[in-house]
Tab-separated table of C-alpha atoms in Angstrom:
chain	number	residue	atom	x	y	z
M	918	MET	CA	-120.332	198.866	160.907
M	919	ALA	CA	-119.179	195.464	159.660
M	920	LEU	CA	-115.904	193.839	158.745
M	921	THR	CA	-114.785	195.011	155.295
M	922	VAL	CA	-112.099	193.575	152.985
M	923	LEU	CA	-110.638	195.951	150.383
M	924	ILE	CA	-108.156	195.046	147.604
M	925	ASN	CA	-106.245	197.400	145.328
M	926	GLU	CA	-106.268	195.857	141.845
M	927	ALA	CA	-104.128	198.572	140.195
M	928	ALA	CA	-101.597	199.576	142.850
M	929	GLY	CA	-98.869	200.375	140.321
M	930	SER	CA	-100.918	203.072	138.613
M	931	ASP	CA	-103.505	203.949	141.275
M	932	PRO	CA	-102.067	203.179	144.730
M	933	ASP	CA	-104.872	204.831	146.726
M	934	THR	CA	-107.953	203.183	145.178
M	935	PHE	CA	-109.347	200.012	146.767
M	936	ALA	CA	-112.237	197.853	145.597
M	937	ASP	CA	-114.640	196.412	148.178
M	938	LYS	CA	-114.405	192.593	147.972
M	939	THR	CA	-116.351	191.836	151.145
M	940	ALA	CA	-119.198	190.216	149.183
M	941	TYR	CA	-116.765	187.617	147.839
M	942	VAL	CA	-115.168	186.788	151.221
M	943	ARG	CA	-116.206	183.502	152.784
M	944	SER	CA	-118.074	184.077	156.044
M	945	GLY	CA	-115.928	183.442	159.109
M	946	SER	CA	-112.683	183.114	157.137
M	947	VAL	CA	-110.983	186.376	158.198
M	948	ASN	CA	-108.157	185.939	160.730
M	949	LEU	CA	-105.687	188.570	161.960
M	950	GLN	CA	-102.475	188.274	163.988
M	951	ASN	CA	-100.399	191.128	165.418
M	952	THR	CA	-97.353	190.486	167.626
M	953	ILE	CA	-94.816	193.090	168.747
M	954	ASP	CA	-91.574	193.070	166.741
M	955	GLN	CA	-93.116	190.620	164.271
M	956	ILE	CA	-94.766	190.916	160.885
M	957	ALA	CA	-98.543	191.266	161.242
M	958	THR	CA	-100.569	188.788	159.183
M	959	ALA	CA	-104.093	188.381	157.860
M	960	SER	CA	-105.847	185.561	156.050
M	961	PHE	CA	-109.218	185.130	154.351
M	962	THR	CA	-110.877	183.134	151.568
M	963	ILE	CA	-112.372	184.669	148.448
M	964	ILE	CA	-114.996	182.669	146.536
M	965	ASP	CA	-115.391	183.250	142.815
M	966	GLU	CA	-118.757	181.556	142.296
M	967	THR	CA	-118.734	181.673	138.495
M	968	GLY	CA	-115.151	180.587	137.958
M	969	ALA	CA	-114.726	183.498	135.587
M	970	ALA	CA	-111.911	184.947	137.707
M	971	THR	CA	-113.696	188.277	137.882
M	972	SER	CA	-112.818	188.440	141.575
M	973	ALA	CA	-109.554	186.500	141.462
M	974	PRO	CA	-106.904	188.057	143.740
M	975	ILE	CA	-103.247	188.300	142.707
M	976	THR	CA	-100.174	187.763	144.871
M	977	GLY	CA	-98.719	191.134	145.838
M	978	GLN	CA	-101.950	193.136	145.678
M	979	PRO	CA	-102.413	195.600	148.562
M	980	VAL	CA	-105.115	194.619	151.059
M	981	LYS	CA	-106.910	196.715	153.668
M	982	ILE	CA	-109.252	195.250	156.296
M	983	THR	CA	-111.422	197.761	158.155
M	984	ASP	CA	-114.588	198.029	160.243
M	985	GLY	CA	-116.297	199.630	157.265
M	986	GLY	CA	-115.298	203.062	158.525
M	987	SER	CA	-112.132	204.752	159.724
M	988	THR	CA	-110.773	201.899	161.855
M	989	VAL	CA	-108.098	199.910	159.986
M	990	TYR	CA	-107.462	196.423	161.366
M	991	PHE	CA	-104.839	195.477	158.777
M	992	TRP	CA	-102.992	197.021	155.835
M	993	GLY	CA	-100.499	195.030	153.785
M	994	THR	CA	-100.230	192.821	150.702
M	995	ILE	CA	-101.199	189.312	149.608
M	996	ASP	CA	-98.132	187.193	150.323
M	997	SER	CA	-99.337	183.823	149.010
M	998	LEU	CA	-102.370	182.175	147.403
M	999	LYS	CA	-103.812	178.676	147.516
M	1000	ILE	CA	-106.426	177.964	144.847
M	1001	GLN	CA	-108.966	175.171	145.150
M	1002	VAL	CA	-111.367	173.922	142.473
M	1003	ARG	CA	-114.120	171.653	143.765
M	1004	ALA	CA	-116.314	169.129	141.976
M	1005	GLY	CA	-120.006	169.766	141.421
M	1006	ASN	CA	-119.960	173.532	140.778
M	1007	ASP	CA	-118.052	176.300	139.042
M	1008	ALA	CA	-116.776	178.023	142.178
M	1009	VAL	CA	-113.068	178.676	142.720
M	1010	PHE	CA	-111.731	179.229	146.255
M	1011	TYR	CA	-108.767	181.540	146.836
M	1012	ASP	CA	-107.103	181.223	150.264
M	1013	CYS	CA	-105.204	184.497	150.746
M	1014	ASP	CA	-102.364	184.833	153.262
M	1015	CYS	CA	-101.294	188.455	153.750
M	1016	THR	CA	-98.454	190.264	155.508
M	1017	ASP	CA	-98.304	193.894	156.553
M	1018	TYR	CA	-95.703	196.304	155.171
M	1019	SER	CA	-93.130	195.085	157.699
M	1020	LYS	CA	-92.565	192.217	155.253
M	1021	VAL	CA	-90.540	194.538	153.038
M	1022	LEU	CA	-87.824	194.465	155.723
M	1023	GLU	CA	-87.256	190.765	154.983
M	1024	ARG	CA	-86.624	191.481	151.312
M	1025	HIS	CA	-83.551	193.666	151.887
M	1026	LEU	CA	-80.148	192.693	153.288
M	1027	VAL	CA	-77.962	194.903	155.476
M	1028	PHE	CA	-74.183	194.716	155.092
M	1029	ASN	CA	-72.147	197.451	156.693
M	1030	THR	CA	-70.122	198.377	159.758
M	1031	TYR	CA	-71.332	201.300	161.878
M	1032	THR	CA	-69.250	203.087	164.494
M	1033	GLY	CA	-70.220	205.520	167.254
M	1034	LEU	CA	-73.871	206.018	166.253
M	1035	THR	CA	-76.980	206.093	168.427
M	1036	ILE	CA	-79.574	203.348	168.037
M	1037	PHE	CA	-82.056	205.766	166.425
M	1038	THR	CA	-79.411	206.940	163.943
M	1039	LEU	CA	-78.602	203.318	163.078
M	1040	VAL	CA	-82.270	202.651	162.401
M	1041	LYS	CA	-82.350	205.631	160.041
M	1042	LYS	CA	-79.227	204.368	158.237
M	1043	ILE	CA	-80.730	200.909	157.744
M	1044	ILE	CA	-83.955	202.279	156.274
M	1045	ASP	CA	-82.299	204.908	154.064
M	1046	ASP	CA	-79.259	202.940	152.879
M	1047	PHE	CA	-80.657	199.430	152.432
M	1048	VAL	CA	-84.468	199.402	152.415
M	1049	ASN	CA	-85.083	202.469	150.231
M	1050	LEU	CA	-82.072	202.022	147.942
M	1051	PRO	CA	-81.637	201.597	145.048
M	1052	ASP	CA	-85.427	202.017	144.624
M	1053	ASP	CA	-87.646	203.721	147.175
M	1054	GLU	CA	-89.885	201.231	149.017
M	1055	GLY	CA	-91.812	204.077	150.603
M	1056	VAL	CA	-90.835	203.114	154.171
M	1057	THR	CA	-90.028	206.205	156.240
M	1058	TYR	CA	-88.386	206.745	159.598
M	1059	THR	CA	-87.881	210.012	161.463
M	1060	ILE	CA	-85.336	210.285	164.275
M	1061	PRO	CA	-87.022	211.768	167.368
M	1062	ALA	CA	-86.230	215.430	168.008
M	1063	GLU	CA	-84.522	214.393	171.233
M	1064	ASP	CA	-82.351	211.395	170.438
M	1065	ASP	CA	-81.692	209.890	173.855
M	1066	SER	CA	-81.017	206.364	172.592
M	1067	PRO	CA	-77.706	204.721	173.617
M	1068	GLU	CA	-74.634	205.160	171.428
M	1069	ILE	CA	-73.348	201.879	169.985
M	1070	GLU	CA	-69.564	201.609	169.925
M	1071	GLU	CA	-69.451	199.529	166.747
M	1072	ILE	CA	-71.626	196.896	165.092
M	1073	ARG	CA	-71.290	194.959	161.865
M	1074	PHE	CA	-74.239	193.600	159.893
M	1075	ASN	CA	-73.089	190.784	157.636
M	1076	TYR	CA	-75.857	190.283	155.052
M	1077	VAL	CA	-78.739	189.882	157.510
M	1078	THR	CA	-82.252	191.059	156.719
M	1079	ALA	CA	-83.259	194.584	157.672
M	1080	LYS	CA	-85.797	193.031	160.047
M	1081	ALA	CA	-83.060	191.008	161.766
M	1082	ALA	CA	-80.913	194.145	162.031
M	1083	LEU	CA	-83.745	196.066	163.723
M	1084	ASP	CA	-84.382	193.124	166.058
M	1085	ARG	CA	-80.690	193.192	166.962
M	1086	LEU	CA	-80.883	196.881	167.839
M	1087	THR	CA	-83.818	196.298	170.186
M	1088	LEU	CA	-81.562	193.886	172.075
M	1089	LEU	CA	-78.935	196.574	172.598
M	1090	GLY	CA	-81.220	198.590	174.839
M	1091	SER	CA	-81.369	197.749	178.538
M	1092	GLY	CA	-82.765	199.202	181.723
M	1093	THR	CA	-85.040	202.090	180.755
M	1094	ASP	CA	-83.884	201.945	177.117
M	1095	VAL	CA	-86.011	199.020	175.905
M	1096	TYR	CA	-87.386	199.196	172.367
M	1097	TYR	CA	-89.834	197.631	169.962
M	1098	TRP	CA	-90.785	198.454	166.388
M	1099	TYR	CA	-93.599	198.203	163.843
M	1100	ILE	CA	-94.536	199.738	160.496
M	1101	ASP	CA	-97.851	201.590	160.573
M	1102	SER	CA	-100.486	201.845	157.854
M	1103	ALA	CA	-98.702	204.883	156.356
M	1104	ARG	CA	-95.526	202.760	155.926
M	1105	ALA	CA	-93.829	204.792	158.641
M	1106	LEU	CA	-91.467	202.760	160.829
M	1107	GLN	CA	-92.042	203.308	164.528
M	1108	PHE	CA	-88.955	202.344	166.552
M	1109	ILE	CA	-89.836	203.438	170.053
M	1110	GLU	CA	-89.321	202.743	173.710
M	1111	ARG	CA	-91.591	200.335	175.495
M	1112	PRO	CA	-94.698	202.107	176.783
M	1113	THR	CA	-94.826	203.392	180.350
M	1114	SER	CA	-98.588	204.017	180.689
M	1115	ALA	CA	-101.482	201.572	180.675
M	1116	THR	CA	-104.286	201.330	178.115
M	1117	ALA	CA	-107.759	202.493	179.115
M	1118	THR	CA	-109.142	198.936	179.241
M	1119	ALA	CA	-108.039	196.987	182.315
M	1120	LEU	CA	-108.227	193.224	182.876
M	1121	THR	CA	-109.811	191.746	185.985
M	1122	ASP	CA	-111.107	188.328	187.019
M	1123	ASP	CA	-114.349	189.551	188.615
M	1124	GLY	CA	-117.858	189.694	187.193
M	1125	SER	CA	-117.064	192.772	185.069
M	1126	SER	CA	-114.025	191.223	183.361
M	1127	ILE	CA	-113.617	191.823	179.642
M	1128	ALA	CA	-112.419	188.214	179.338
M	1129	LEU	CA	-115.072	185.867	177.972
M	1130	ALA	CA	-116.233	183.118	180.318
M	1131	ASN	CA	-113.801	180.232	180.831
M	1132	THR	CA	-111.084	181.728	178.565
M	1133	LEU	CA	-108.780	183.365	181.153
M	1134	ARG	CA	-105.538	181.396	181.534
M	1135	VAL	CA	-102.394	182.282	183.525
M	1136	SER	CA	-99.036	180.523	183.236
M	1137	GLN	CA	-95.450	181.085	184.265
M	1138	THR	CA	-92.523	179.895	182.205
M	1139	ALA	CA	-88.752	179.657	182.360
M	1140	GLN	CA	-88.500	179.457	178.558
M	1141	GLN	CA	-85.371	181.324	177.471
M	1142	TYR	CA	-84.844	182.480	181.065
M	1143	ARG	CA	-81.223	183.126	181.978
M	1144	ASN	CA	-79.298	184.821	184.772
M	1145	VAL	CA	-75.858	184.041	183.357
M	1146	GLN	CA	-75.235	185.153	179.784
M	1147	TYR	CA	-72.373	183.959	177.575
M	1148	ILE	CA	-71.701	185.269	174.089
M	1149	SER	CA	-69.427	183.754	171.455
M	1150	ASN	CA	-67.689	185.169	168.405
M	1151	ALA	CA	-67.784	188.754	169.636
M	1152	LYS	CA	-64.968	190.817	168.116
M	1153	TYR	CA	-62.850	192.828	170.516
M	1154	TYR	CA	-60.076	195.277	169.679
M	1155	THR	CA	-56.411	194.661	170.342
M	1156	ILE	CA	-54.066	197.267	171.706
M	1157	GLU	CA	-52.449	199.398	169.005
M	1158	LEU	CA	-50.337	197.132	166.797
M	1159	THR	CA	-47.521	197.920	164.378
M	1160	ASP	CA	-46.950	195.828	161.246
M	1161	SER	CA	-44.198	196.600	158.757
M	1162	TRP	CA	-42.995	195.429	155.351
M	1163	LYS	CA	-40.420	196.310	152.707
M	1164	GLY	CA	-41.610	197.006	149.215
M	1165	ASP	CA	-40.173	194.945	146.349
M	1166	GLY	CA	-41.429	196.984	143.407
M	1167	VAL	CA	-44.048	194.309	142.624
M	1168	GLN	CA	-46.207	193.562	145.681
M	1169	THR	CA	-49.428	195.571	146.101
M	1170	THR	CA	-51.157	193.584	148.898
M	1171	PHE	CA	-49.685	193.181	152.382
M	1172	PRO	CA	-50.933	190.681	155.020
M	1173	THR	CA	-51.498	191.891	158.580
M	1174	ARG	CA	-51.063	189.918	161.798
M	1175	TYR	CA	-54.646	190.526	162.844
M	1176	PRO	CA	-57.833	191.378	160.957
M	1177	ILE	CA	-58.103	195.164	160.603
M	1178	GLY	CA	-60.375	196.840	163.151
M	1179	LYS	CA	-59.978	200.608	163.407
M	1180	ASP	CA	-57.614	203.535	164.136
M	1181	THR	CA	-55.393	202.901	161.117
M	1182	SER	CA	-52.435	205.043	160.038
M	1183	ILE	CA	-49.604	204.333	157.615
M	1184	THR	CA	-46.245	205.700	156.484
M	1185	VAL	CA	-44.267	204.794	153.379
M	1186	GLY	CA	-40.577	205.646	153.392
M	1187	GLY	CA	-41.244	207.783	156.476
M	1188	ALA	CA	-43.924	209.884	154.742
M	1189	THR	CA	-47.527	209.761	155.971
M	1190	LYS	CA	-50.010	208.279	153.506
M	1191	THR	CA	-53.790	208.012	153.619
M	1192	ILE	CA	-55.559	204.766	154.453
M	1193	GLY	CA	-59.295	203.997	154.587
M	1194	GLU	CA	-62.029	201.432	154.016
M	1195	ALA	CA	-62.423	200.059	150.504
M	1196	GLY	CA	-65.435	201.242	148.569
M	1197	ILE	CA	-65.831	204.462	150.545
M	1198	THR	CA	-62.419	206.042	150.105
M	1199	THR	CA	-59.801	206.895	147.469
M	1200	ALA	CA	-56.974	206.613	149.989
M	1201	ASN	CA	-53.412	205.547	149.109
M	1202	PHE	CA	-54.044	202.259	150.978
M	1203	GLN	CA	-57.312	200.433	151.583
M	1204	TYR	CA	-58.689	197.629	153.753
M	1205	GLU	CA	-61.903	195.879	154.738
M	1206	VAL	CA	-62.906	195.652	158.385
M	1207	GLY	CA	-62.364	192.056	159.502
M	1208	LYS	CA	-59.907	191.227	156.700
M	1209	ALA	CA	-56.231	190.586	157.491
M	1210	ASN	CA	-54.570	192.566	154.708
M	1211	ILE	CA	-54.184	196.008	153.187
M	1212	TRP	CA	-53.543	196.959	149.594
M	1213	THR	CA	-52.548	199.975	147.576
M	1214	GLY	CA	-55.466	202.076	146.432
M	1215	THR	CA	-56.652	203.036	142.983
M	1216	PRO	CA	-54.661	203.229	140.829
M	1217	THR	CA	-52.922	200.124	142.163
M	1218	THR	CA	-49.221	200.945	142.429
M	1219	ALA	CA	-46.462	198.751	143.798
M	1220	VAL	CA	-44.268	200.162	146.575
M	1221	GLY	CA	-40.670	200.711	145.517
M	1222	ASP	CA	-38.022	198.083	146.180
M	1223	GLY	CA	-36.603	198.384	149.730
M	1224	VAL	CA	-39.046	201.122	150.821
M	1225	ASN	CA	-40.309	200.665	154.395
M	1226	ILE	CA	-44.095	200.469	154.978
M	1227	VAL	CA	-45.291	200.903	158.584
M	1228	LEU	CA	-48.936	200.327	159.539
M	1229	LYS	CA	-50.435	201.142	162.934
M	1230	TYR	CA	-53.913	199.810	163.724
M	1231	LYS	CA	-56.151	198.123	166.244
M	1232	GLY	CA	-56.885	194.583	165.196
M	1233	LEU	CA	-59.907	192.383	165.818
M	1234	TYR	CA	-59.941	189.071	167.618
M	1235	PRO	CA	-62.916	186.791	168.287
M	1236	THR	CA	-63.615	185.946	171.898
M	1237	THR	CA	-66.157	184.645	174.371
M	1238	ALA	CA	-67.497	186.784	177.219
M	1239	THR	CA	-69.972	186.471	180.072
M	1240	ASP	CA	-72.134	188.614	182.330
M	1241	SER	CA	-74.530	187.666	185.115
M	1242	ASP	CA	-77.375	188.916	187.298
M	1243	THR	CA	-76.325	188.117	190.860
M	1244	ALA	CA	-79.687	189.154	192.347
M	1245	GLN	CA	-81.564	186.741	190.100
M	1246	ILE	CA	-79.105	183.941	190.872
M	1247	ALA	CA	-79.631	184.486	194.593
M	1248	ALA	CA	-83.430	184.572	194.178
M	1249	ARG	CA	-83.520	181.293	192.260
M	1250	LYS	CA	-81.164	179.691	194.794
M	1251	VAL	CA	-83.540	180.551	197.661
M	1252	ILE	CA	-86.502	178.991	195.832
M	1253	GLU	CA	-84.828	176.016	194.178
M	1254	GLY	CA	-81.692	175.306	196.172
M	1255	GLY	CA	-78.577	174.355	194.246
M	1256	SER	CA	-76.583	176.988	192.404
M	1257	GLY	CA	-79.529	179.054	191.134
M	1258	ARG	CA	-77.667	179.530	187.849
M	1259	TYR	CA	-79.411	179.450	184.463
M	1260	GLU	CA	-76.746	179.757	181.772
M	1261	ARG	CA	-77.262	180.619	178.113
M	1262	MET	CA	-74.922	181.089	175.148
M	1263	ASP	CA	-75.778	183.368	172.216
M	1264	ASN	CA	-73.874	184.328	169.099
M	1265	ALA	CA	-72.485	187.871	168.888
M	1266	SER	CA	-70.506	187.711	165.657
M	1267	ASP	CA	-71.782	191.118	164.520
M	1268	MET	CA	-70.626	192.909	167.668
M	1269	LEU	CA	-67.421	194.949	167.452
M	1270	GLY	CA	-65.818	196.211	170.664
M	1271	SER	CA	-66.417	195.315	174.276
M	1272	ASP	CA	-68.903	198.144	174.929
M	1273	THR	CA	-71.266	196.878	172.227
M	1274	SER	CA	-70.898	193.283	173.397
M	1275	ASP	CA	-71.539	194.304	177.006
M	1276	SER	CA	-74.699	196.148	175.928
M	1277	PHE	CA	-75.832	193.050	174.063
M	1278	MET	CA	-75.345	190.812	177.113
M	1279	ALA	CA	-77.064	193.358	179.365
M	1280	GLY	CA	-79.975	193.544	176.924
M	1281	LEU	CA	-80.380	189.766	176.881
M	1282	LEU	CA	-80.300	189.620	180.677
M	1283	SER	CA	-82.736	192.516	180.924
M	1284	LYS	CA	-85.249	190.965	178.536
M	1285	ASN	CA	-84.890	187.343	179.585
M	1286	GLY	CA	-83.727	187.621	183.188
M	1287	ALA	CA	-87.061	187.047	184.915
M	1288	LEU	CA	-89.621	184.266	185.025
M	1289	ASN	CA	-92.411	185.788	182.992
M	1290	THR	CA	-96.055	185.395	183.863
M	1291	VAL	CA	-98.210	184.968	180.756
M	1292	ILE	CA	-101.937	185.778	180.640
M	1293	GLU	CA	-104.165	184.700	177.759
M	1294	TYR	CA	-107.856	185.356	177.235
M	1295	ASP	CA	-110.559	185.867	174.605
M	1296	THR	CA	-112.640	189.015	174.421
M	1297	ASP	CA	-115.133	190.864	172.257
M	1298	THR	CA	-113.705	194.184	173.418
M	1299	ALA	CA	-112.043	196.033	170.525
M	1300	GLY	CA	-109.158	198.484	170.686
M	1301	LEU	CA	-106.499	196.370	172.413
M	1302	THR	CA	-103.152	196.819	170.662
M	1303	SER	CA	-99.925	194.850	170.901
M	1304	GLY	CA	-97.059	196.852	172.338
M	1305	THR	CA	-99.196	198.658	174.923
M	1306	LEU	CA	-99.658	198.014	178.636
M	1307	GLN	CA	-102.756	196.682	180.352
M	1308	ALA	CA	-103.484	197.236	184.043
M	1309	THR	CA	-104.186	193.774	185.458
M	1310	THR	CA	-105.835	192.715	188.717
M	1311	LEU	CA	-106.454	188.988	189.210
M	1312	ALA	CA	-107.469	188.550	192.834
M	1313	ARG	CA	-107.873	184.772	192.566
M	1314	VAL	CA	-104.506	184.084	190.950
M	1315	ASP	CA	-101.512	183.437	193.200
M	1316	ILE	CA	-98.190	184.075	191.444
M	1317	ASP	CA	-94.913	184.124	193.386
M	1318	GLY	CA	-96.814	184.064	196.680
M	1319	SER	CA	-99.297	186.882	196.063
M	1320	ALA	CA	-102.224	187.920	193.877
M	1321	ILE	CA	-101.765	190.059	190.780
M	1322	SER	CA	-102.937	193.500	191.862
M	1323	GLY	CA	-102.837	196.474	189.506
M	1324	ALA	CA	-99.728	195.308	187.656
M	1325	ASP	CA	-99.018	196.580	184.130
M	1326	TYR	CA	-98.731	193.668	181.702
M	1327	LEU	CA	-97.325	194.138	178.193
M	1328	ILE	CA	-99.804	193.169	175.465
M	1329	GLU	CA	-97.537	190.914	173.428
M	1330	SER	CA	-100.015	189.814	170.765
M	1331	VAL	CA	-103.595	190.294	169.642
M	1332	SER	CA	-105.191	187.915	167.154
M	1333	ALA	CA	-108.704	188.216	165.783
M	1334	ARG	CA	-111.120	185.986	163.936
M	1335	ASP	CA	-114.379	186.648	162.175
M	1336	THR	CA	-117.240	185.113	164.165
M	1337	GLY	CA	-119.268	184.738	160.983
M	1338	THR	CA	-121.384	187.750	161.844
M	1339	GLY	CA	-119.047	190.362	160.358
M	1340	ARG	CA	-117.603	191.054	163.812
M	1341	LEU	CA	-114.233	190.161	165.273
M	1342	ARG	CA	-113.465	188.147	168.382
M	1343	TYR	CA	-110.027	188.711	169.892
M	1344	SER	CA	-107.468	186.436	171.547
M	1345	VAL	CA	-105.027	188.411	173.684
M	1346	ARG	CA	-101.684	187.416	175.198
M	1347	THR	CA	-99.995	189.614	177.803
M	1348	VAL	CA	-96.724	189.124	179.665
M	1349	SER	CA	-95.248	190.483	182.869
M	1350	GLY	CA	-92.024	191.458	181.053
M	1351	ASP	CA	-90.564	191.145	177.568
M	1352	ASP	CA	-91.673	187.772	176.262
M	1353	PRO	CA	-88.560	185.746	175.378
M	1354	ALA	CA	-90.471	183.821	172.730
M	1355	GLN	CA	-90.565	186.879	170.476
M	1356	TRP	CA	-86.809	186.645	169.825
M	1357	GLU	CA	-86.875	183.034	168.606
M	1358	ASP	CA	-87.479	183.918	164.949
M	1359	TYR	CA	-84.430	186.182	164.932
M	1360	PHE	CA	-82.126	183.650	166.534
M	1361	LEU	CA	-83.450	180.956	164.211
M	1362	GLU	CA	-82.462	183.158	161.271
M	1363	LEU	CA	-78.934	183.433	162.667
M	1364	LYS	CA	-78.773	179.688	163.256
M	1365	ASN	CA	-79.779	178.890	159.700
M	1366	ALA	CA	-77.612	181.578	158.098
M	1367	THR	CA	-75.089	180.337	155.552
M	1368	ARG	CA	-73.105	183.532	155.220
M	1369	THR	CA	-69.670	183.724	156.804
M	1370	THR	CA	-67.347	186.420	158.011
M	1371	GLN	CA	-63.793	185.791	156.785
M	1372	PHE	CA	-60.909	187.242	158.776
M	1373	ASP	CA	-57.891	185.762	157.050
M	1374	ASN	CA	-56.855	182.647	155.189
M	1375	THR	CA	-56.965	180.432	158.261
M	1376	VAL	CA	-59.938	181.687	160.263
M	1377	THR	CA	-63.467	181.564	158.847
M	1378	LEU	CA	-66.340	181.943	161.297
M	1379	ALA	CA	-69.922	181.208	160.339
M	1380	LEU	CA	-72.633	183.142	162.118
M	1381	THR	CA	-73.641	179.985	163.990
M	1382	GLU	CA	-70.190	178.709	164.927
M	1383	ALA	CA	-68.680	179.180	168.371
M	1384	LEU	CA	-65.016	179.907	168.879
M	1385	GLY	CA	-63.180	177.529	171.178
M	1386	THR	CA	-60.460	178.285	173.692
M	1387	ASP	CA	-57.888	179.469	171.154
M	1388	THR	CA	-58.618	183.188	171.557
M	1389	PHE	CA	-56.376	186.138	172.307
M	1390	ASP	CA	-55.713	188.124	175.453
M	1391	PHE	CA	-56.449	191.718	174.508
M	1392	ASN	CA	-59.042	193.980	176.062
M	1393	ASP	CA	-59.988	197.358	174.597
M	1394	SER	CA	-61.813	198.717	177.643
M	1395	GLU	CA	-62.539	197.948	181.274
M	1396	SER	CA	-65.886	196.360	182.017
M	1397	GLU	CA	-67.700	194.461	184.742
M	1398	ALA	CA	-68.367	191.725	182.226
M	1399	VAL	CA	-65.775	188.929	182.205
M	1400	ARG	CA	-63.757	187.961	179.110
M	1401	LEU	CA	-62.831	184.335	178.630
M	1402	MET	CA	-59.544	184.301	176.732
M	1403	SER	CA	-56.306	182.379	176.462
M	1404	THR	CA	-52.977	183.605	177.791
M	1405	ASP	CA	-51.044	183.716	174.534
M	1406	PRO	CA	-51.845	187.027	172.821
M	1407	TYR	CA	-49.376	186.941	169.984
M	1408	VAL	CA	-49.861	183.595	168.276
M	1409	ILE	CA	-52.285	183.374	165.396
M	1410	GLY	CA	-52.758	179.849	164.217
M	1411	ASP	CA	-55.785	177.971	163.011
M	1412	ALA	CA	-58.658	178.900	165.291
M	1413	ASN	CA	-60.364	176.082	167.113
M	1414	VAL	CA	-63.827	176.432	165.621
M	1415	GLY	CA	-66.676	174.254	166.797
M	1416	TYR	CA	-70.459	174.244	166.440
M	1417	SER	CA	-72.876	175.688	168.952
M	1418	GLU	CA	-76.607	176.073	168.650
M	1419	VAL	CA	-77.882	179.577	169.272
M	1420	MET	CA	-80.130	179.206	172.284
């Protein structure tokens, strides 16, 4: 069987019918890239020899690349085209760059606050409420029959892409709960735990190695390594607060001392009234999480002159927190001398509550708290898939004082290129743990975000801004992680907001 390129030219009316365009594909131009937690890509060049556009591809057309049989190497859509017209003949060259169906997750924004849901349930909410609404994109996700994923205390997505939201959820797993995701050829989202068993094909450095001659490379990197984790802009809950006002027969909006968090209740003239989040309730009073005011519901009605209004709630305050891996600090100190500390700061503006923030810090330390060994090689062996484990024995490689012997390395990426013979040659990258480089795209998106979360008239925090020392001394739960807060819990002035790059 040989490499085959199929294009659907009438997906809107006939989504299952593909035309074979292999005869028009330039020899050696097919390239594939598949990296865990990233959008898989493919590229190739179509040549229309007559210039009559009879084979001209169109941006958005579905593409399938196979071995000519049942094996599908890639399934997605044409994301962009570059068209070249050359002198001396009638041929037109179409350079096609394609993305798999994961790309749809970058076309939808997630904006909601979720409380007390498991990670798998959150994934389902994101797909159902933001990806497949208002029009069904055809992406499906099924919660496993046994949902053993951690429960997230509270998290707020503030107009980030669905892909970024899923990436964030993978960071909230730690220890044995470590996740990755991809969308398969049936448009079904797979959000699953890291594998625990090795693939059938092992890697060795002896004469029977699947690695092609002179292509096996091993490196160790401290990129993104950390053993001390700081987070900024996390939102923690205050103790229960009580705010009160007197109606004047005119006012319908009432400012609160702190941005509203949760556990709200209200009385008017001593009588209990209903209160809930705007847009999802018809309560007597409404609010938005993170906004420092409440208002009378629909219909908007002023509270009578002299009538007491009493609101009880837990407010939100932004803070900075830290956690550390003492074993890793000690290990680096033995090798390097000095303090052994590698400190990193990341933004946590979408985290609500200390439990969620602690999980986030633990996830970052879990995924980036070791010096990863990276193995790269080329091979003609098919069937290696990113997101699986490969048993690895490299007797001639000394890493951390010993050879690599039977260790399971995570296949982080597999790229492939057409050798010009209709066959693929593969470049494989494996890592000893979770490769920190895979998170860079997500953090770059946060860094470049322009959207802000507004808490009141004096405090506006961008996703990439770091709160200074002017934070508030409340703690909603006990934790081993350390909060870094000021000693004045009751003064709300202008927050000291500075800029900090997301590392």
